[in-house]
């Protein structure tokens, strides 16, 4: 069969061959014919047919990346004959209806069931038996059997049309597809391949399996009958060229699966051919006496047969590749592009001898730049399958060197899933292509081990392990008992320390856990490395020891808890039974290793606070019951002794907290050794309390304390306070002595701050432990009264400390007060705790004021926030963190009803000024306070603004309204108004009350005598106007009336007539939107006949405009609207009198119907306006007749370009339509011409960029300036046939940046489109 170029070119955005005819003798067995046809297509040399297939060896052929998208591939000869293709193959369809999302209606609306489709959809039979049954029917009647297969594919597209025998015999493929497009009549944008319900997912799998099994069952005879495969490929190629997405998507999937199956058949034929050749050579090499002439002849005949089969299969694959893949791999729909790339990867893996060449690999390399996540994923996974084999990787050296930079850069892809696959791909390259990745390439991957995404970090961890640590550690261990561990951890420490990427080893351990867990769980080797007598000789310095201990503790937590570090991975992970069993086994193993060694490690590093704090976390990972069951009590005694020594030796906060937590873990009454631990804890506390009592007595009696005494007492109190946090020290009665000490500090101010801060902390925890005792039992009145007295006394002392000279004492008092007031708030007595009502503590007004004043001085203070210039950045961050904690504590008091909601005004008024530092906290407080009481919340917002304006007026006087500070107040009001945007009905009452209170405040202070500026607070009306857009229309009228009444009551007759700017601004905000919006509608030209629904749309526009921040200005420029492409009505010619009368209308009617009008106002010049007036329908119901847009230009206007761009160049229309960029030319005086008549206007339709799936399809257009646009484009050859010598365009919608060629039509040109055919979303229809 000969392949040749079509004599005509189709104007179709799909690509090359939408009108392939039905062939006969499609794949001729003559090798010379095949060679000639392949030479014409530009794929195989004319001199012969090679054994290895190469479908894209020519860059100028139809299969190349630079070939024409409109090249026709026709089959020469055949019983149906060659037909002249139509100029347009598809037509417009009616608009979509509301569709069911489950996709169940697809089968219900097909009235003529297709047996094959129903069998595959129900999935109740094995696919082999289904194909066998179909083959039986095909053998009996080829035409009927093939029609059943054709209708299966049509039904799989979601189309209700059916190909009848008469259509099949008399019509071309292009005519059949056009008729099916007209009969599509879909109710939804969905079709089987895009539905996600379980039945349709099964259908999708069955669809692919059917194509595969069909080829496998027919591979020995039927595929060579010159009918089935020829006709099927022709049909699928035509459908894949359709602008209907369902046709294009479904046929592309079928064609790619068909190609994959044919590749496997070709591989089998190639193997048979090689075996036959070997048999022939072996037989021919025998001596004359042993040589069998009959066998040689049979082998020669078999070789000729296999050669013919290979040629026919190559022609089939050549047709699919050039007719479908070359055009669809760059389709606008990402799913179609992903299918093409995925199947190409399968071809390369299955038949690498033919497809694993640079001429095919380039398509995958180009698509690595695709903007869609799923397409990039398919590319990477296809490449992974190739690089997984060392033999295949060796043949990809040129491709790797060309696209290695792109693959490395994809590690930091914005989609973590893509980054994961990119790292996995680089890992395969590292393993199978030695020396290909340079150190610079590897260094781009190393930092990813600290990424927050767990999967990405684990993939980078495996890459790091393969590159740096992948050794035969078992062989290394044979040299010495712990030689392998020593070498591994030396390399790990070198990377961790020298890379200086991160300071937390927990993230590095988590990244390496999946690939190096056995090495990281070598706790025996780790501990012995730490316990070596001479670490200097082994090369371990202090930094290495710290890092090694951190790795040890991190591996213990990872092995026993199974959790990722903070900020990586899900918050809670549900473990399976197997995972829980593995964790328990690791915990058991860890405990056995470390119970004997932990006391030794603590003894060795007891003087190093950082190391001890890390090691003290180990008991939380132990199975502590082994101390008793394993008879390891002596190691428990050693651990308790080390704990006591650590507490007595260190004063560091982190070390003491770690020791307290370790002691708390051991003090569990469930353990049999509890008495021992409790005794050790009691002895430790006795020692500390005795020392504290002795030092307290000296302090109360002495008039002066030296530094040593102060340090000793502060250290003792610090130890006691930290222990008191986790342990109940009530039996030691610490409240009274601590209370005396704090009272002494308040009265005299002579107690140092190092002593005061832990004293307050001890009192705080003592009160909380008393509350725990009372809550756990039936409370006694006497105990409740005693606890209440303690709370009142402590709050009074802390209130006094708020005025201390030392800021650290003030902050500690504020924190403890906030926590205690929250604990003893009204929430305490709720639920089943009514008996604790007596303990509820309500702060006095003076205390509330002091808390708010402290917040102003320590949180909302620029000097405090900025800090000194000498302070390092880390110190500033720590200071900001502390201030955020203070603010959060105060906000919690407000939200839990401890403080009045009005107290929040001191916080809310700083929302804008301190938004960068505290914006998230204040915003959350605003949102939650609104839920508590909307009216009180609105009054609090108003109070915040009033306070700011009052302060400003007191500082700067009446001229303050011209200052920057006043603009900041208005900006704050605008931010507050945004909280009223949602749930307007719920906020309606509060918003109206806010306006009324604001009006009262504005006229509250009378104007000074003789002043012309009006009332003192009148500028507040400008601030209040920021809330006006959130009002509903009736409320605006009500408030306008209320404003006038207030003016009448508060202003003198002489003042009422004065035009004060704040008053005018506020009045305008209450009425300008309504009035000016209606004025705009009245000023526009009247429309004698309105479209149905225009009034409703105008009302919606009015409602939306009144919520906007700016009013519609009459002098604003009209925006160039989005042009909606529609089909010409039959029997109506452009420019007819009836059309002129019907298309008259007002500008406002059209503007009101465009929801995007206000968003695109800035595109048109002020002096010229173009009105696009939609024509009203002549009968109810759109049906197949659509409204038409006409271009109205004033006579005095010059030529102008309107460009409406897509919101996203790589996304298709959300309703399932692809949008092309169409440029047309309009000159002065061309009025009332149909905008989309291709015989009048020049139109380009980019490949696969515009399609229609129903009525009301939309295209995006640009009018005017076409000539200059074409002149600016680079010239390329060869020109597309029928393009009038114009260069091809570069389509903007495809993500790969690949050049797409399109057919360009010019004003007055008849090329490619007959007169009367208009374009609708890339579809043509005769009118």
Short mmCIF file of N, CA, C and O in Angstrom, two decimals, residues 675-768:
data_model
loop_
_atom_site.label_atom_id
_atom_site.label_comp_id
_atom_site.label_asym_id
_atom_site.label_seq_id
_atom_site.Cartn_x
_atom_site.Cartn_y
_atom_site.Cartn_z
N UNK A 675 8.55 2.06 93.58
CA UNK A 675 8.95 2.48 94.93
C UNK A 675 10.40 2.96 94.94
O UNK A 675 10.74 3.93 95.64
N UNK A 676 11.24 2.30 94.17
CA UNK A 676 12.64 2.73 94.12
C UNK A 676 12.77 4.12 93.51
O UNK A 676 13.49 4.98 94.01
N UNK A 677 12.07 4.33 92.41
CA UNK A 677 12.16 5.63 91.74
C UNK A 677 11.54 6.72 92.60
O UNK A 677 12.08 7.84 92.70
N UNK A 678 10.42 6.41 93.25
CA UNK A 678 9.78 7.41 94.10
C UNK A 678 10.68 7.79 95.27
O UNK A 678 10.74 8.96 95.68
N UNK A 679 11.37 6.80 95.82
CA UNK A 679 12.29 7.08 96.92
C UNK A 679 13.43 7.99 96.45
O UNK A 679 13.79 8.95 97.15
N UNK A 680 13.97 7.70 95.26
CA UNK A 680 15.05 8.55 94.74
C UNK A 680 14.55 9.96 94.47
O UNK A 680 15.25 10.95 94.75
N UNK A 681 13.35 10.09 93.94
CA UNK A 681 12.79 11.42 93.70
C UNK A 681 12.58 12.18 95.01
O UNK A 681 12.88 13.38 95.11
N UNK A 682 12.06 11.48 96.04
CA UNK A 682 11.81 12.14 97.33
C UNK A 682 13.12 12.63 97.95
O UNK A 682 13.18 13.74 98.51
N UNK A 683 14.14 11.82 97.84
CA UNK A 683 15.43 12.25 98.40
C UNK A 683 15.95 13.48 97.66
O UNK A 683 16.49 14.41 98.28
N UNK A 684 15.78 13.50 96.36
CA UNK A 684 16.23 14.66 95.59
C UNK A 684 15.45 15.91 95.97
O UNK A 684 16.05 16.98 96.20
N UNK A 685 14.14 15.81 96.11
CA UNK A 685 13.33 16.97 96.47
C UNK A 685 13.62 17.41 97.90
O UNK A 685 13.64 18.61 98.22
N UNK A 686 13.84 16.43 98.80
CA UNK A 686 14.19 16.79 100.18
C UNK A 686 15.46 17.64 100.22
O UNK A 686 15.53 18.66 100.93
N UNK A 687 16.42 17.21 99.47
CA UNK A 687 17.68 17.96 99.44
C UNK A 687 17.46 19.37 98.92
O UNK A 687 17.98 20.35 99.50
N UNK A 688 16.69 19.51 97.88
CA UNK A 688 16.45 20.83 97.30
C UNK A 688 15.63 21.72 98.21
O UNK A 688 15.93 22.91 98.37
N UNK A 689 14.59 21.17 98.83
CA UNK A 689 13.74 21.99 99.70
C UNK A 689 14.48 22.40 100.97
O UNK A 689 14.31 23.54 101.46
N UNK A 690 15.28 21.50 101.54
CA UNK A 690 16.06 21.88 102.73
C UNK A 690 17.02 23.01 102.41
O UNK A 690 17.16 23.97 103.19
N UNK A 691 17.64 22.91 101.28
CA UNK A 691 18.56 23.97 100.87
C UNK A 691 17.81 25.27 100.65
O UNK A 691 18.29 26.36 101.03
N UNK A 692 16.60 25.20 100.05
CA UNK A 692 15.81 26.40 99.80
C UNK A 692 15.36 27.05 101.12
O UNK A 692 15.43 28.28 101.28
N UNK A 693 14.92 26.23 102.09
CA UNK A 693 14.47 26.78 103.37
C UNK A 693 15.61 27.48 104.09
O UNK A 693 15.43 28.57 104.67
N UNK A 694 16.78 26.87 104.05
CA UNK A 694 17.94 27.48 104.70
C UNK A 694 18.31 28.80 104.04
O UNK A 694 18.56 29.80 104.72
N UNK A 695 18.37 28.83 102.72
CA UNK A 695 18.73 30.05 102.01
C UNK A 695 17.66 31.11 102.16
O UNK A 695 17.97 32.32 102.20
N UNK A 696 16.37 30.72 102.24
CA UNK A 696 15.30 31.68 102.41
C UNK A 696 15.41 32.37 103.76
O UNK A 696 15.21 33.60 103.87
N UNK A 697 15.71 31.60 104.80
CA UNK A 697 15.85 32.20 106.12
C UNK A 697 16.97 33.23 106.14
O UNK A 697 16.83 34.32 106.72
N UNK A 698 18.07 32.91 105.46
CA UNK A 698 19.18 33.87 105.41
C UNK A 698 18.78 35.12 104.63
O UNK A 698 19.14 36.25 105.01
N UNK A 699 18.02 34.94 103.56
CA UNK A 699 17.64 36.10 102.76
C UNK A 699 16.69 37.01 103.52
O UNK A 699 16.80 38.24 103.44
N UNK A 700 15.75 36.43 104.27
CA UNK A 700 14.79 37.26 104.99
C UNK A 700 15.44 38.02 106.13
O UNK A 700 14.96 39.09 106.54
N UNK A 701 16.54 37.46 106.69
CA UNK A 701 17.19 38.11 107.82
C UNK A 701 18.29 39.08 107.38
O UNK A 701 18.53 40.08 108.04
N UNK A 702 18.95 38.74 106.29
CA UNK A 702 20.09 39.55 105.87
C UNK A 702 19.61 40.80 105.13
O UNK A 702 18.56 40.82 104.50
N UNK A 703 20.41 41.82 105.24
CA UNK A 703 20.10 43.05 104.52
C UNK A 703 20.81 43.11 103.17
O UNK A 703 20.50 43.96 102.35
N UNK A 704 21.78 42.22 102.98
CA UNK A 704 22.53 42.23 101.73
C UNK A 704 22.93 40.80 101.39
O UNK A 704 23.31 40.02 102.27
N UNK A 705 22.85 40.43 100.13
CA UNK A 705 23.24 39.10 99.65
C UNK A 705 24.31 39.26 98.59
O UNK A 705 24.20 40.12 97.69
N UNK A 706 25.36 38.46 98.72
CA UNK A 706 26.39 38.53 97.69
C UNK A 706 25.96 37.70 96.48
O UNK A 706 24.94 37.02 96.49
N UNK A 707 26.76 37.74 95.43
CA UNK A 707 26.40 37.10 94.17
C UNK A 707 26.31 35.58 94.30
O UNK A 707 25.44 34.95 93.68
N UNK A 708 27.18 34.99 95.10
CA UNK A 708 27.15 33.53 95.24
C UNK A 708 25.87 33.09 95.91
O UNK A 708 25.27 32.07 95.51
N UNK A 709 25.44 33.80 96.92
CA UNK A 709 24.20 33.42 97.60
C UNK A 709 22.99 33.60 96.67
O UNK A 709 22.08 32.76 96.66
N UNK A 710 22.99 34.67 95.91
CA UNK A 710 21.89 34.89 94.96
C UNK A 710 21.87 33.78 93.91
O UNK A 710 20.81 33.21 93.58
N UNK A 711 23.05 33.44 93.40
CA UNK A 711 23.12 32.39 92.36
C UNK A 711 22.65 31.05 92.92
O UNK A 711 21.91 30.31 92.26
N UNK A 712 23.08 30.73 94.14
CA UNK A 712 22.71 29.45 94.74
C UNK A 712 21.20 29.37 94.95
O UNK A 712 20.57 28.35 94.63
N UNK A 713 20.59 30.44 95.47
CA UNK A 713 19.16 30.41 95.72
C UNK A 713 18.38 30.40 94.40
O UNK A 713 17.36 29.69 94.28
N UNK A 714 18.84 31.15 93.42
CA UNK A 714 18.14 31.15 92.13
C UNK A 714 18.22 29.79 91.47
O UNK A 714 17.23 29.29 90.90
N UNK A 715 19.38 29.11 91.54
CA UNK A 715 19.51 27.78 90.95
C UNK A 715 18.62 26.77 91.65
O UNK A 715 17.98 25.92 91.01
N UNK A 716 18.54 26.85 93.00
CA UNK A 716 17.69 25.92 93.74
C UNK A 716 16.23 26.12 93.38
O UNK A 716 15.49 25.14 93.14
N UNK A 717 15.78 27.38 93.34
CA UNK A 717 14.38 27.65 92.99
C UNK A 717 14.09 27.23 91.55
O UNK A 717 12.99 26.76 91.23
N UNK A 718 15.04 27.39 90.66
CA UNK A 718 14.84 27.00 89.27
C UNK A 718 14.66 25.49 89.16
O UNK A 718 13.77 25.00 88.43
N UNK A 719 15.49 24.72 89.91
CA UNK A 719 15.34 23.27 89.89
C UNK A 719 13.99 22.86 90.45
O UNK A 719 13.30 21.99 89.91
N UNK A 720 13.60 23.49 91.56
CA UNK A 720 12.32 23.13 92.19
C UNK A 720 11.16 23.47 91.26
O UNK A 720 10.21 22.68 91.11
N UNK A 721 11.20 24.64 90.62
CA UNK A 721 10.08 25.05 89.76
C UNK A 721 9.93 24.13 88.55
O UNK A 721 8.82 23.78 88.16
N UNK A 722 11.06 23.69 87.99
CA UNK A 722 10.98 22.79 86.83
C UNK A 722 10.48 21.42 87.26
O UNK A 722 9.68 20.78 86.55
N UNK A 723 10.94 20.93 88.39
CA UNK A 723 10.42 19.65 88.89
C UNK A 723 8.95 19.77 89.24
O UNK A 723 8.16 18.82 89.05
N UNK A 724 8.54 20.91 89.78
CA UNK A 724 7.14 21.12 90.17
C UNK A 724 6.21 21.08 88.96
O UNK A 724 5.02 20.81 89.09
N UNK A 725 6.74 21.35 87.80
CA UNK A 725 5.93 21.32 86.58
C UNK A 725 5.43 19.91 86.28
O UNK A 725 4.26 19.72 85.92
N UNK A 726 6.28 18.91 86.45
CA UNK A 726 5.92 17.53 86.11
C UNK A 726 5.60 16.67 87.33
O UNK A 726 4.99 15.60 87.18
N UNK A 727 5.97 17.10 88.53
CA UNK A 727 5.81 16.27 89.73
C UNK A 727 5.05 17.06 90.79
O UNK A 727 5.24 18.28 90.94
N UNK A 728 4.21 16.35 91.50
CA UNK A 728 3.41 16.98 92.56
C UNK A 728 4.26 17.11 93.82
O UNK A 728 4.55 16.13 94.51
N UNK A 729 4.66 18.35 94.11
CA UNK A 729 5.49 18.61 95.29
C UNK A 729 4.67 19.23 96.42
O UNK A 729 5.22 19.89 97.31
N UNK A 730 3.36 19.03 96.39
CA UNK A 730 2.49 19.59 97.44
C UNK A 730 2.88 19.14 98.84
O UNK A 730 2.82 19.95 99.79
N UNK A 731 3.28 17.86 99.07
CA UNK A 731 3.65 17.45 100.43
C UNK A 731 4.79 18.27 101.04
O UNK A 731 4.93 18.31 102.28
N UNK A 732 5.58 18.90 100.24
CA UNK A 732 6.70 19.68 100.77
C UNK A 732 6.29 21.12 101.13
O UNK A 732 7.12 21.88 101.60
N UNK A 733 5.01 21.48 100.89
CA UNK A 733 4.44 22.76 101.33
C UNK A 733 5.33 23.95 100.94
O UNK A 733 5.85 24.68 101.78
N UNK A 734 5.47 24.12 99.66
CA UNK A 734 6.33 25.19 99.14
C UNK A 734 5.58 26.50 98.92
O UNK A 734 6.23 27.52 98.66
N UNK A 735 4.24 26.49 99.03
CA UNK A 735 3.50 27.70 98.69
C UNK A 735 3.77 28.83 99.69
O UNK A 735 4.02 29.97 99.28
N UNK A 736 3.75 28.53 100.96
CA UNK A 736 3.90 29.58 101.97
C UNK A 736 5.27 30.26 101.90
O UNK A 736 5.35 31.49 101.85
N UNK A 737 6.38 29.50 101.91
CA UNK A 737 7.68 30.20 101.82
C UNK A 737 7.85 30.97 100.51
O UNK A 737 8.42 32.08 100.52
N UNK A 738 7.37 30.42 99.42
CA UNK A 738 7.49 31.15 98.14
C UNK A 738 6.63 32.41 98.16
O UNK A 738 7.01 33.45 97.59
N UNK A 739 5.47 32.34 98.80
CA UNK A 739 4.59 33.51 98.88
C UNK A 739 5.26 34.61 99.70
O UNK A 739 5.20 35.79 99.36
N UNK A 740 5.92 34.21 100.81
CA UNK A 740 6.63 35.20 101.62
C UNK A 740 7.75 35.86 100.82
O UNK A 740 7.97 37.08 100.90
N UNK A 741 8.47 35.05 100.06
CA UNK A 741 9.58 35.59 99.27
C UNK A 741 9.07 36.56 98.21
O UNK A 741 9.65 37.65 98.01
N UNK A 742 7.97 36.23 97.55
CA UNK A 742 7.45 37.12 96.51
C UNK A 742 6.88 38.39 97.14
O UNK A 742 7.01 39.49 96.58
N UNK A 743 6.27 38.26 98.31
CA UNK A 743 5.75 39.46 98.99
C UNK A 743 6.89 40.39 99.37
O UNK A 743 6.77 41.61 99.25
N UNK A 744 8.00 39.79 99.82
CA UNK A 744 9.17 40.59 100.15
C UNK A 744 9.69 41.33 98.92
O UNK A 744 10.07 42.51 98.99
N UNK A 745 9.69 40.65 97.79
CA UNK A 745 10.16 41.29 96.56
C UNK A 745 9.26 42.43 96.15
O UNK A 745 9.74 43.49 95.69
N UNK A 746 7.93 42.28 96.33
CA UNK A 746 7.01 43.34 95.95
C UNK A 746 7.12 44.52 96.91
O UNK A 746 7.07 45.70 96.50
N UNK A 747 7.30 44.24 98.18
CA UNK A 747 7.33 45.32 99.18
C UNK A 747 8.61 46.11 99.12
O UNK A 747 8.60 47.35 99.21
N UNK A 748 9.74 45.42 99.01
CA UNK A 748 11.02 46.11 99.12
C UNK A 748 11.71 46.31 97.77
O UNK A 748 12.48 47.27 97.61
N UNK A 749 11.47 45.41 96.83
CA UNK A 749 12.17 45.49 95.55
C UNK A 749 13.62 45.11 95.64
O UNK A 749 14.39 45.41 94.71
N UNK A 750 14.03 44.45 96.76
CA UNK A 750 15.43 44.12 96.95
C UNK A 750 15.77 42.70 96.47
O UNK A 750 16.94 42.35 96.42
N UNK A 751 14.76 41.90 96.19
CA UNK A 751 15.01 40.53 95.75
C UNK A 751 15.40 40.54 94.28
O UNK A 751 14.69 41.12 93.44
N UNK A 752 16.48 39.90 93.91
CA UNK A 752 16.91 39.92 92.51
C UNK A 752 15.92 39.21 91.59
O UNK A 752 15.17 38.33 92.03
N UNK A 753 15.93 39.60 90.32
CA UNK A 753 14.99 39.02 89.37
C UNK A 753 15.26 37.53 89.15
O UNK A 753 14.35 36.76 88.84
N UNK A 754 16.54 37.08 89.30
CA UNK A 754 16.83 35.66 89.14
C UNK A 754 16.09 34.81 90.16
O UNK A 754 15.84 33.63 89.92
N UNK A 755 15.74 35.41 91.29
CA UNK A 755 15.01 34.69 92.34
C UNK A 755 13.51 34.89 92.18
O UNK A 755 12.72 33.96 92.42
N UNK A 756 13.09 36.07 91.75
CA UNK A 756 11.66 36.37 91.66
C UNK A 756 10.98 35.51 90.59
O UNK A 756 9.88 34.97 90.83
N UNK A 757 11.58 35.34 89.45
CA UNK A 757 10.94 34.62 88.34
C UNK A 757 10.66 33.16 88.70
O UNK A 757 9.53 32.68 88.55
N UNK A 758 11.64 32.36 89.20
CA UNK A 758 11.30 30.99 89.59
C UNK A 758 10.34 30.92 90.77
O UNK A 758 9.57 29.96 90.90
N UNK A 759 10.36 31.95 91.63
CA UNK A 759 9.42 31.96 92.76
C UNK A 759 7.99 32.06 92.25
O UNK A 759 7.09 31.35 92.72
N UNK A 760 7.74 32.96 91.32
CA UNK A 760 6.39 33.08 90.75
C UNK A 760 5.98 31.78 90.06
O UNK A 760 4.82 31.35 90.15
N UNK A 761 6.94 31.14 89.39
CA UNK A 761 6.63 29.89 88.70
C UNK A 761 6.25 28.79 89.70
O UNK A 761 5.30 28.02 89.47
N UNK A 762 6.97 28.71 90.82
CA UNK A 762 6.63 27.72 91.85
C UNK A 762 5.23 27.95 92.40
O UNK A 762 4.45 27.00 92.58
N UNK A 763 4.88 29.19 92.66
CA UNK A 763 3.55 29.50 93.17
C UNK A 763 2.48 29.12 92.15
O UNK A 763 1.42 28.59 92.49
N UNK A 764 2.75 29.39 90.89
CA UNK A 764 1.79 29.08 89.83
C UNK A 764 1.51 27.58 89.77
O UNK A 764 0.35 27.15 89.77
N UNK A 765 2.57 26.76 89.77
CA UNK A 765 2.37 25.30 89.69
C UNK A 765 1.77 24.76 90.99
O UNK A 765 1.02 23.77 90.95
N UNK A 766 2.07 25.37 92.09
CA UNK A 766 1.48 24.92 93.35
C UNK A 766 -0.04 25.10 93.32
O UNK A 766 -0.80 24.22 93.76
N UNK A 767 -0.50 26.23 92.78
CA UNK A 767 -1.94 26.47 92.68
C UNK A 767 -2.58 25.47 91.71
O UNK A 767 -3.67 24.93 91.97
N UNK A 768 -1.92 25.19 90.61
CA UNK A 768 -2.48 24.24 89.64
C UNK A 768 -2.56 22.83 90.22
O UNK A 768 -3.53 22.09 89.95
#
